[in-house]
Amino acid sequence: MARRYFVGIDLGGTNIKGGIVDEDRTVLSRVSIPTEADQGPDHVIGRMADLVGRVIEEADLAKSDIEAVGIGSPGSMSHTLGIIIKPPNLPGWENVPLRDRIKEMTGLPTTLENDANAAAWGEFWAGAGRGTRHMVMFTLGTGVGGGIITDGRLLRGHFDNGAELGHTIIQPGGRRCGCGQEGCLEAYASASYTARRATEAVEAGEASSLADVLRTEGEITSEDVVNAATANDPLAVRIFDETCHYLAVACVNMQHATNPERIVLAGGMIAAGDVLLEPIRRKAAEMTWKAADDLPEILFASLGNDAGFIGAAGCAWLAREEGEI
Amino acid sequence: MARRYFVGIDLGGTNIKGGIVDEDRTVLSRVSIPTEADQGPDHVIGRMADLVGRVIEEADLAKSDIEAVGIGSPGSMSHTLGIIIKPPNLPGWENVPLRDRIKEMTGLPTTLENDANAAAWGEFWAGAGRGTRHMVMFTLGTGVGGGIITDGRLLRGHFDNGAELGHTIIQPGGRRCGCGQEGCLEAYASASYTARRATEAVEAGEASSLADVLRTEGEITSEDVVNAATANDPLAVRIFDETCHYLAVACVNMQHATNPERIVLAGGMIAAGDVLLEPIRRKAAEMTWKAADDLPEILFASLGNDAGFIGAAGCAWLAREEGEI
């Protein structure tokens, strides 16, 4: 039987990444191009269709070798309808039938998934979650994204809003989140809110090496907090410890909700390394119940920036497995 | 084609309930007998096998009419192995292969499920969750139990401990729960902890009509708290309001985790009626995000005490559908 090849496309506000992944999860080509989002949907869709051709060519394949195309796109979107609804970082996009447009332009079966689900599916299918059937992913970036795989299936939920784990409430009555809720995981543990909590403490007059950073750089980033914490700056240690604390709470909560074998941490913040991973593991182990020995393994994602397009290719594989396309 | 009939057995520490349910979810017979748990596993298993015969007889059926038997049992247990591991309310039971024992004694295909999952599956299959594919259930009794159905499938998790929703942490660093964690939903919102929080407040000297209850009855129950709250006793109002508050947090958290269409509340506490349901709905609507309109419908279970055996029968139906037995 011929080998099976899938195209994955990761649509972002700045870049479009794409590549070919085969059924054994091997990446055969990868290409990144600027999105040029300011030129509107038709232009961007044209670029995506061109990219499909280019990644096929770079892998020395022909279009007839390709089984299907998967697209990961920012929300809001609908997997079922294949439509981009109104993503904040793609100006001018509103109810764009992206799946069918790409299908028409490429002549290939196409599926559309939100980018957080696609990245989680990528880690499950080809990365840190490979080999288990039950995984949860937290993506720690500007916000906190989530993904849930249960019994080998991607959890989408009734409203296609499953696994919005950054907006689970881990401190009722706590900090106001951008989403309108109080006490969201994201309002404590994302890179931007970690930086903001440090900035607020410095502005309130707490002594810290971060005061110099704020004065000279004009802002404090989460990397600054990590660096200052590593250098034992007491304020930074406290702020970063809180980030790890709330992430541990979130891990324990998902242990009891969907009871995965592995919890995968992804996103820009994992560049912090063991300074992030070790306290989350330790705090979760201290915090969790004693009624059963079912704390998931907590580990870092392994696909880096490729998770998006690999996961999109994996979603194409999944849609074919489930007979959806 | 002949009609399909299933036996459901709900094994409890005090009573064993059983009945016949057909493929249309109609209950054809129901019988309850004392468990006589003090006489050990062999005795109880014999009673369960007898009960299978009795519910068949009461429905005017023959054993050859029955497609399968489902058993809901207290944990710890293993669905996969069909074994009761060591339930606290069944003294002397340890690693009992209940599924295969009942299968041998009745000659019928048999499946074993934990009682919380069986009850949730019952509401999903035949009760308040019927017609949706995405449901979460909270069972508010002595503890807080949970059940999750996602895309029409019962969520069990990697360790068979999925949907232990009473032990999600809704107040980090909060009250110590019996499970060893701090700030569990159960440690605030179960019937017993609602009563305990009221008792502690009275014992700390707060003025309340519940002080008389404690003096005359020797204890305060959750029903006493509901009654006093309904009569506008300020302490009872505050305690019960907290119970509703934490249940609303838990609803919002499951909205963002598994994103169900409906959240079903079950268990003894729902006898409180609108006094419980209305504030949970209101608080969840106030508390939830504004980013999407995806708060699930929150409603009461509809099967009452029959949920256990109906759900067990439904698990037998499910195991046949999935080709498991």
XYZ file of C-alpha atoms in Angstrom:
650
model
C 0.000 0.000 0.000
C 1.202 3.489 -0.786
C 2.470 5.576 2.084
C -0.056 8.114 3.414
C 0.862 11.827 3.393
C -0.937 14.761 5.005
C -0.531 18.521 4.625
C -0.726 20.598 7.805
C -1.213 24.378 7.719
C -0.924 26.555 10.832
C -2.570 29.913 10.163
C -1.335 32.680 12.462
C -1.783 36.429 12.455
C 1.897 36.964 11.515
C 3.030 33.779 9.757
C 1.548 30.783 8.011
C 3.491 27.593 8.649
C 3.000 24.427 6.668
C 4.490 21.045 6.022
C 4.007 17.438 5.001
C 3.698 14.772 7.698
C 3.352 11.100 6.908
C 1.336 8.454 8.730
C 4.411 7.593 10.840
C 4.479 11.215 12.051
C 7.652 12.012 10.130
C 7.935 15.599 8.885
C 8.971 15.622 5.213
C 8.913 19.356 4.591
C 8.293 22.600 6.463
C 7.845 26.137 5.114
C 6.927 29.408 6.839
C 5.675 32.510 5.006
C 4.348 35.866 6.224
C 0.542 35.942 6.532
C 0.146 39.466 5.123
C -3.103 39.572 7.055
C -3.566 43.267 6.321
C -4.349 42.370 2.683
C -7.544 40.565 3.636
C -8.988 37.047 3.504
C -8.832 36.413 -0.267
C -5.147 37.250 -0.381
C -4.340 35.105 2.664
C -6.373 32.155 1.365
C -4.489 32.370 -1.915
C -1.199 32.266 -0.002
C -2.389 29.223 1.948
C -3.284 27.380 -1.255
C 0.132 28.265 -2.740
C 1.788 27.002 0.444
C 0.035 23.640 0.060
C 1.643 23.308 -3.376
C 5.021 24.413 -2.089
C 5.258 21.953 0.821
C 4.263 19.127 -1.557
C 7.022 20.163 -3.950
C 9.632 20.515 -1.187
C 8.837 16.965 -0.067
C 9.346 15.691 -3.648
C 5.753 14.528 -3.797
C 2.884 15.086 -6.223
C -0.583 16.316 -5.273
C -1.933 12.847 -6.026
C 0.220 11.496 -3.145
C -1.630 13.637 -0.584
C -4.533 12.130 1.339
C -5.872 15.290 3.013
C -5.162 18.822 4.253
C -5.606 19.991 7.863
C -5.762 23.656 8.855
C -5.281 24.987 12.373
C -6.718 28.470 12.711
C -7.230 31.001 15.478
C -10.738 31.281 16.987
C -13.495 32.039 16.970
C -14.209 29.346 14.376
C -16.372 26.301 13.855
C -14.873 22.903 13.137
C -18.267 21.515 12.173
C -19.043 24.238 9.655
C -15.443 24.734 8.550
C -15.834 28.466 9.057
C -13.655 31.206 10.524
C -16.080 33.320 12.542
C -14.199 36.413 13.723
C -10.634 35.991 15.000
C -9.189 39.071 16.757
C -5.813 38.751 14.982
C -7.147 38.387 11.423
C -8.729 41.767 10.642
C -11.556 41.687 8.097
C -12.259 37.968 8.485
C -15.904 37.287 9.303
C -17.696 34.018 8.610
C -15.139 32.945 6.022
C -15.718 29.352 4.766
C -11.986 28.632 4.876
C -12.263 24.825 4.762
C -14.283 24.738 1.559
C -12.242 27.508 -0.092
C -8.999 25.562 0.439
C -10.686 22.338 -0.619
C -11.814 23.953 -3.881
C -8.450 25.585 -4.582
C -6.377 22.477 -3.863
C -8.802 19.742 -4.883
C -7.933 17.907 -1.633
C -10.161 16.798 1.270
C -9.731 19.469 3.941
C -10.532 19.830 7.647
C -10.444 22.911 9.887
C -9.612 22.845 13.605
C -8.914 25.595 16.129
C -5.205 26.145 16.653
C -5.187 25.174 20.348
C -6.873 21.848 19.594
C -4.603 21.283 16.602
C -1.465 21.878 18.687
C -2.739 19.565 21.456
C -3.585 16.921 18.886
C -0.077 17.366 17.427
C 1.581 16.650 20.777
C -0.778 13.718 21.335
C -0.289 12.244 17.869
C 3.389 12.927 17.344
C 4.958 14.488 20.444
C 4.995 14.343 24.238
C 1.603 12.625 24.383
C 2.424 9.869 21.928
C 1.677 6.420 23.305
C -1.083 7.440 25.738
C -4.819 7.713 25.088
C -5.555 10.372 27.744
C -3.758 13.720 27.691
C -4.306 17.310 28.763
C -2.258 20.212 27.413
C -1.780 23.700 28.847
C -0.235 26.220 26.445
C 1.461 28.969 28.434
C 1.840 32.033 26.269
C 0.279 35.485 26.222
C -2.842 33.617 27.353
C -3.292 30.103 28.684
C -4.737 27.713 26.115
C -5.851 24.159 26.582
C -6.445 20.886 24.850
C -8.006 17.636 26.061
C -7.721 14.186 24.520
C -9.784 11.518 26.228
C -9.714 7.865 25.195
C -7.883 8.780 22.020
C -10.414 11.413 20.955
C -10.136 15.167 20.750
C -12.631 16.763 23.143
C -14.474 19.615 21.398
C -17.575 19.965 23.573
C -21.126 20.870 22.677
C -20.363 24.495 21.802
C -16.969 23.730 20.173
C -15.428 25.559 23.168
C -14.009 22.596 25.075
C -10.663 22.822 26.902
C -10.660 26.585 27.408
C -8.566 25.702 30.448
C -7.119 29.186 30.885
C -10.585 30.291 31.928
C -11.221 27.729 34.624
C -11.502 29.640 37.888
C -8.735 28.777 40.331
C -9.230 31.722 42.705
C -12.909 32.713 43.096
C -13.246 36.455 43.486
C -9.643 36.868 42.351
C -7.985 38.929 39.627
C -10.135 40.166 36.777
C -9.344 38.345 33.523
C -9.640 39.803 30.027
C -12.543 37.413 29.434
C -14.690 39.132 32.061
C -14.385 36.486 34.768
C -12.584 36.797 38.088
C -9.830 34.442 39.184
C -9.110 32.623 35.900
C -5.979 30.494 35.617
C -4.925 32.804 32.771
C -5.198 35.892 35.018
C -2.420 34.434 37.196
C -0.334 31.997 35.223
C 0.022 33.267 31.645
C 3.254 34.953 30.600
C 1.565 38.336 30.334
C -0.211 38.148 33.704
C 2.932 36.841 35.404
C 4.723 39.926 34.063
C 1.807 42.142 35.042
C 1.674 40.856 38.625
C 5.392 41.596 38.947
C 4.939 45.055 37.420
C 2.120 45.871 39.832
C 4.196 44.809 42.829
C 7.141 46.950 41.684
C 4.850 49.906 41.020
C 3.397 49.450 44.508
C 6.916 50.080 45.795
C 8.198 46.594 46.610
C 11.988 46.389 46.488
C 13.240 44.230 43.619
C 15.871 44.065 40.911
C 12.878 44.214 38.548
C 12.456 47.905 39.471
C 15.643 48.585 37.452
C 14.286 46.543 34.547
C 11.070 48.534 34.532
C 12.998 51.815 34.678
C 15.482 50.966 31.916
C 13.313 48.810 29.608
C 9.942 50.439 30.212
C 8.339 47.059 30.919
C 8.838 43.775 32.743
C 8.448 40.533 30.766
C 7.862 37.029 32.073
C 11.451 36.219 31.031
C 12.622 39.037 33.298
C 10.631 37.490 36.154
C 12.192 34.070 35.498
C 15.696 35.550 35.332
C 15.227 37.566 38.518
C 13.699 34.561 40.293
C 16.668 32.414 39.237
C 18.913 35.117 40.739
C 16.898 34.849 43.986
C 15.210 38.226 43.805
C 12.591 37.798 46.561
C 9.715 39.521 44.727
C 10.358 37.597 41.503
C 10.625 34.339 43.468
C 7.232 35.014 45.052
C 5.525 36.019 41.775
C 6.889 33.039 39.845
C 6.090 30.706 42.737
C 2.453 31.840 42.517
C 2.435 31.125 38.782
C 3.668 27.589 39.478
C 1.194 27.208 42.358
C -1.840 28.006 40.218
C -0.596 25.786 37.406
C -0.295 22.950 39.951
C -3.893 23.604 41.075
C -4.981 23.413 37.435
C -3.090 20.126 36.961
C -4.774 18.588 40.027
C -8.160 19.793 38.801
C -7.688 18.131 35.438
C -6.433 14.985 37.206
C -9.869 14.798 38.848
C -11.869 15.961 35.808
C -10.642 14.043 32.755
C -8.040 11.943 34.611
C -5.308 11.915 31.953
C -2.131 9.844 31.996
C -0.031 12.855 30.990
C -0.276 16.629 31.313
C 1.794 18.413 28.685
C 2.953 22.007 29.165
C 3.616 23.979 25.989
C 4.059 27.564 24.825
C 6.677 30.260 25.215
C 6.906 30.012 29.004
C 8.364 26.494 28.939
C 11.627 28.074 27.799
C 12.103 28.645 31.549
C 12.880 24.919 31.826
C 13.231 23.141 35.159
C 12.642 26.394 37.050
C 9.034 26.044 35.857
C 8.580 22.274 35.614
C 10.088 21.169 38.912
C 7.939 23.381 41.215
C 4.741 22.514 39.325
C 5.484 18.806 39.718
C 6.419 19.190 43.388
C 3.434 21.376 44.281
C 0.952 19.129 42.439
C 2.329 16.072 44.242
C 2.052 17.848 47.617
C -1.410 19.196 46.880
C -3.135 16.154 45.392
C -5.327 13.717 47.250
C -4.154 10.563 48.985
C -7.246 8.522 47.984
C -5.643 7.156 44.815
C -2.267 7.280 43.140
C -3.404 8.875 39.914
C -1.504 12.147 39.536
C -0.632 12.391 35.836
C 2.932 12.687 34.646
C 3.602 16.402 34.029
C 6.049 17.082 31.207
C 6.995 19.598 28.524
C 5.787 19.529 24.937
C 8.336 18.226 22.460
C 7.327 19.666 19.069
C 8.060 23.346 19.734
C 6.754 25.721 17.071
C 6.055 22.813 14.722
C 3.190 21.542 16.918
C 0.692 23.710 15.021
C 1.257 22.393 11.504
C 2.077 18.841 12.645
C -1.146 18.851 14.657
C -3.082 20.249 11.699
C -1.721 17.385 9.565
C -2.693 15.029 12.408
C -6.222 16.487 12.367
C -6.384 15.638 8.659
C -5.301 12.078 9.539
C -7.937 12.000 12.321
C -10.715 13.284 10.074
C -9.883 10.503 7.602
C -9.769 7.858 10.361
C -13.184 8.944 11.582
C -14.567 9.056 8.045
C -15.355 12.755 8.444
C -13.707 13.822 5.171
C -36.813 -8.029 15.785
C -37.370 -8.953 19.403
C -37.388 -6.141 21.926
C -34.099 -5.709 23.862
C -34.147 -5.953 27.669
C -31.396 -5.141 30.158
C -31.031 -5.864 33.893
C -29.612 -3.082 36.041
C -28.317 -3.721 39.568
C -27.342 -0.888 41.930
C -25.203 -2.311 44.738
C -25.196 -0.150 47.864
C -23.932 -0.702 51.390
C -27.501 -0.846 52.745
C -29.722 -1.906 49.831
C -29.427 -3.579 46.465
C -31.810 -2.140 43.890
C -32.548 -3.799 40.600
C -34.859 -3.700 37.644
C -35.451 -4.346 33.976
C -35.102 -1.503 31.476
C -35.798 -1.914 27.793
C -34.042 -0.287 24.834
C -36.615 2.539 24.889
C -35.559 3.309 28.489
C -38.857 2.056 29.925
C -38.632 0.499 33.392
C -40.499 -2.824 33.432
C -39.754 -3.879 37.001
C -37.982 -2.616 40.100
C -37.107 -4.417 43.337
C -35.083 -3.339 46.379
C -33.666 -5.748 48.967
C -31.349 -5.264 51.971
C -27.684 -5.831 51.104
C -26.860 -7.719 54.342
C -23.301 -6.577 53.747
C -22.214 -7.839 57.172
C -22.573 -11.415 55.894
C -19.727 -10.988 53.417
C -19.188 -11.028 49.657
C -20.406 -14.584 48.865
C -23.708 -13.955 50.572
C -24.220 -10.583 48.875
C -23.276 -11.941 45.441
C -25.834 -14.731 45.918
C -28.473 -12.125 46.744
C -27.554 -10.128 43.646
C -27.913 -13.221 41.416
C -31.283 -13.983 43.038
C -32.356 -10.390 42.410
C -31.542 -10.756 38.702
C -33.970 -13.692 38.569
C -36.590 -11.817 40.534
C -36.655 -8.652 38.386
C -36.920 -10.831 35.263
C -39.875 -12.652 36.806
C -41.586 -9.463 37.942
C -41.372 -8.117 34.386
C -42.996 -11.331 33.076
C -39.913 -12.134 31.066
C -37.670 -15.185 30.759
C -33.903 -15.204 31.168
C -33.600 -15.812 27.411
C -35.213 -12.390 26.818
C -32.369 -10.582 28.567
C -29.497 -9.195 26.522
C -27.108 -8.240 29.346
C -26.696 -7.295 33.011
C -25.137 -4.061 34.254
C -23.916 -3.552 37.815
C -23.226 -0.220 39.453
C -20.995 -0.616 42.485
C -19.269 1.653 44.977
C -15.538 2.251 44.446
C -12.756 1.556 44.531
C -13.335 -0.781 41.600
C -12.101 -1.422 38.086
C -14.449 -1.368 35.122
C -11.796 -2.894 32.881
C -11.070 -5.839 35.169
C -14.643 -6.138 36.486
C -13.307 -6.207 40.016
C -14.379 -4.601 43.287
C -11.126 -3.447 44.858
C -11.914 -2.241 48.377
C -15.063 -0.155 48.929
C -15.288 1.474 52.383
C -18.982 0.572 52.786
C -18.681 -3.120 51.884
C -16.619 -4.641 54.714
C -14.614 -7.735 53.787
C -14.668 -7.075 50.047
C -11.202 -7.018 48.550
C -10.402 -7.703 44.889
C -13.702 -9.517 44.336
C -14.264 -10.425 40.635
C -17.914 -9.385 40.858
C -18.530 -9.098 37.116
C -17.430 -12.647 36.339
C -19.137 -14.121 39.408
C -22.503 -12.636 38.363
C -21.899 -13.662 34.765
C -21.270 -17.269 35.862
C -24.253 -17.395 38.204
C -26.729 -15.861 35.753
C -25.296 -17.076 32.454
C -25.716 -13.515 31.095
C -23.142 -11.074 29.646
C -22.303 -8.703 32.496
C -20.563 -5.340 32.883
C -19.414 -3.514 36.015
C -19.304 0.269 36.389
C -18.734 2.547 39.357
C -21.978 3.816 40.840
C -21.320 7.510 40.127
C -20.648 6.803 36.448
C -23.654 4.470 36.274
C -25.974 7.128 37.740
C -24.608 9.789 35.370
C -25.020 7.441 32.441
C -28.584 6.748 33.631
C -29.507 10.444 33.562
C -27.793 10.812 30.186
C -29.439 7.740 28.655
C -32.878 7.973 30.195
C -33.260 11.137 32.274
C -32.399 14.837 32.386
C -29.547 14.419 29.899
C -31.519 12.567 27.270
C -31.245 14.135 23.827
C -27.831 15.745 24.322
C -24.387 14.278 23.630
C -22.450 16.357 26.178
C -23.412 16.298 29.856
C -21.834 16.777 33.269
C -23.461 15.577 36.496
C -22.773 16.640 40.077
C -24.257 14.347 42.736
C -24.760 16.314 45.935
C -24.979 13.923 48.848
C -22.737 13.099 51.803
C -19.937 13.726 49.313
C -19.974 15.348 45.895
C -19.762 12.841 43.059
C -19.392 13.491 39.376
C -19.983 12.078 35.944
C -18.931 13.298 32.511
C -20.338 12.296 29.145
C -18.570 13.809 26.179
C -19.702 13.268 22.585
C -22.016 10.481 23.737
C -19.298 8.570 25.579
C -18.772 7.987 29.277
C -15.483 9.563 30.351
C -13.542 7.118 32.538
C -10.008 8.477 32.263
C -6.676 6.725 32.203
C -6.798 5.598 35.836
C -10.562 4.866 35.826
C -10.891 7.887 38.172
C -12.416 10.410 35.790
C -15.074 12.887 36.924
C -14.114 12.926 40.601
C -15.529 16.434 40.458
C -16.021 16.747 44.211
C -12.249 16.858 44.504
C -11.555 19.626 42.047
C -10.061 22.503 44.041
C -12.286 25.571 44.033
C -10.590 27.407 46.922
C -6.808 26.857 47.012
C -5.558 26.697 50.590
C -9.137 26.339 51.787
C -10.908 23.808 54.024
C -9.286 20.422 54.490
C -11.253 17.698 52.721
C -11.500 14.073 53.810
C -9.430 13.150 50.738
C -6.386 14.994 52.048
C -6.590 18.003 49.745
C -7.415 21.574 50.718
C -10.281 23.539 49.192
C -12.143 20.740 47.395
C -15.649 21.424 46.072
C -16.817 18.621 48.372
C -15.345 20.346 51.447
C -17.757 23.255 50.859
C -20.754 22.098 48.884
C -21.658 18.557 49.960
C -24.599 18.054 52.297
C -22.318 17.002 55.133
C -19.861 19.881 54.746
C -22.708 22.388 54.360
C -24.037 21.111 57.698
C -20.555 21.118 59.191
C -19.859 24.710 58.158
C -23.117 25.754 59.825
C -22.287 23.744 62.951
C -18.843 25.345 63.205
C -20.334 28.837 62.900
C -22.904 28.097 65.615
C -20.240 26.589 67.866
C -18.124 29.699 67.302
C -20.992 31.650 68.877
C -22.784 33.148 65.868
C -26.445 33.866 66.584
C -28.792 31.640 64.608
C -31.975 29.619 64.906
C -29.680 26.675 64.143
C -28.251 27.002 67.675
C -31.585 25.668 68.976
C -31.470 22.810 66.474
C -27.987 21.851 67.606
C -29.040 21.995 71.279
C -32.244 19.979 70.855
C -31.251 17.541 68.078
C -27.549 17.181 68.886
C -26.625 17.930 65.257
C -27.381 20.233 62.335
C -28.213 18.636 58.978
C -28.123 20.201 55.520
C -31.946 20.096 55.563
C -31.868 22.196 58.735
C -29.633 24.704 56.945
C -32.032 24.843 53.971
C -35.052 25.273 56.255
C -33.400 28.011 58.300
C -32.188 29.764 55.130
C -35.726 29.660 53.727
C -36.881 31.284 56.989
C -34.239 33.997 56.442
C -31.945 33.022 59.286
C -28.874 35.171 58.416
C -26.252 32.559 59.270
C -28.078 29.826 57.335
C -28.552 32.184 54.379
C -24.829 32.885 54.307
C -23.785 29.222 54.631
C -26.194 28.027 51.952
C -25.264 30.928 49.687
C -21.635 29.775 49.897
C -22.696 26.261 48.938
C -24.467 27.645 45.862
C -21.523 29.937 45.098
C -19.003 27.086 44.988
C -21.345 24.919 42.938
C -21.638 27.794 40.447
C -17.823 28.004 40.263
C -17.730 24.266 39.589
C -20.347 24.643 36.829
C -18.354 27.412 35.125
C -15.190 25.342 35.399
C -16.828 22.383 33.676
C -18.274 24.758 31.055
C -14.673 25.601 30.143
C -13.269 22.087 30.581
C -15.598 19.633 28.825
C -18.079 22.257 27.540
C -21.324 20.305 28.009
C -24.760 21.297 26.789
C -26.309 20.420 30.157
C -25.162 20.223 33.767
C -27.362 17.927 35.828
C -27.534 18.211 39.615
C -28.503 15.044 41.477
C -28.426 13.572 44.983
C -30.203 14.193 48.269
C -29.549 17.930 48.324
C -31.706 18.628 45.271
C -34.730 18.056 47.516
C -34.139 21.720 48.436
C -35.626 22.614 45.031
C -35.512 26.145 43.628
C -33.776 27.434 46.749
C -30.748 25.522 45.454
C -31.213 25.657 41.676
C -32.097 29.317 41.196
C -29.016 30.796 42.952
C -26.643 28.360 41.216
C -28.060 29.369 37.829
C -27.953 33.067 38.681
C -24.432 33.008 40.122
C -23.053 30.947 37.222
C -24.588 33.379 34.718
C -23.098 36.351 36.607
C -19.718 34.716 37.004
C -19.128 33.263 33.540
C -17.142 34.857 30.759
C -18.524 37.181 28.123
C -16.304 35.791 25.328
C -18.911 33.266 24.182
C -22.475 32.364 25.009
C -21.842 28.795 26.065
C -22.986 28.455 29.672
C -24.674 25.041 29.865
C -28.263 24.638 30.964
C -28.205 23.736 34.675
C -31.062 21.467 35.745
C -32.041 18.783 38.231
C -31.801 15.053 37.644
C -35.100 13.382 36.847
C -34.665 9.718 37.778
C -34.375 10.087 41.553
C -33.257 6.943 43.379
C -33.818 4.868 40.252
C -30.859 6.501 38.451
C -28.481 3.848 39.837
C -30.181 0.747 38.474
C -31.458 2.439 35.303
C -27.935 3.660 34.657
C -26.518 0.201 35.362
C -28.959 -1.219 32.798
C -27.871 1.583 30.443
C -24.227 0.596 30.982
C -25.180 -2.947 29.902
C -26.783 -1.416 26.782
C -23.624 0.683 26.222
C -21.264 -2.257 26.653
C -23.271 -4.156 24.008
C -23.291 -1.134 21.657
C -19.530 -0.841 21.952
C -19.069 -4.587 21.492
C -17.401 -4.813 24.895
C -19.534 -7.742 26.130
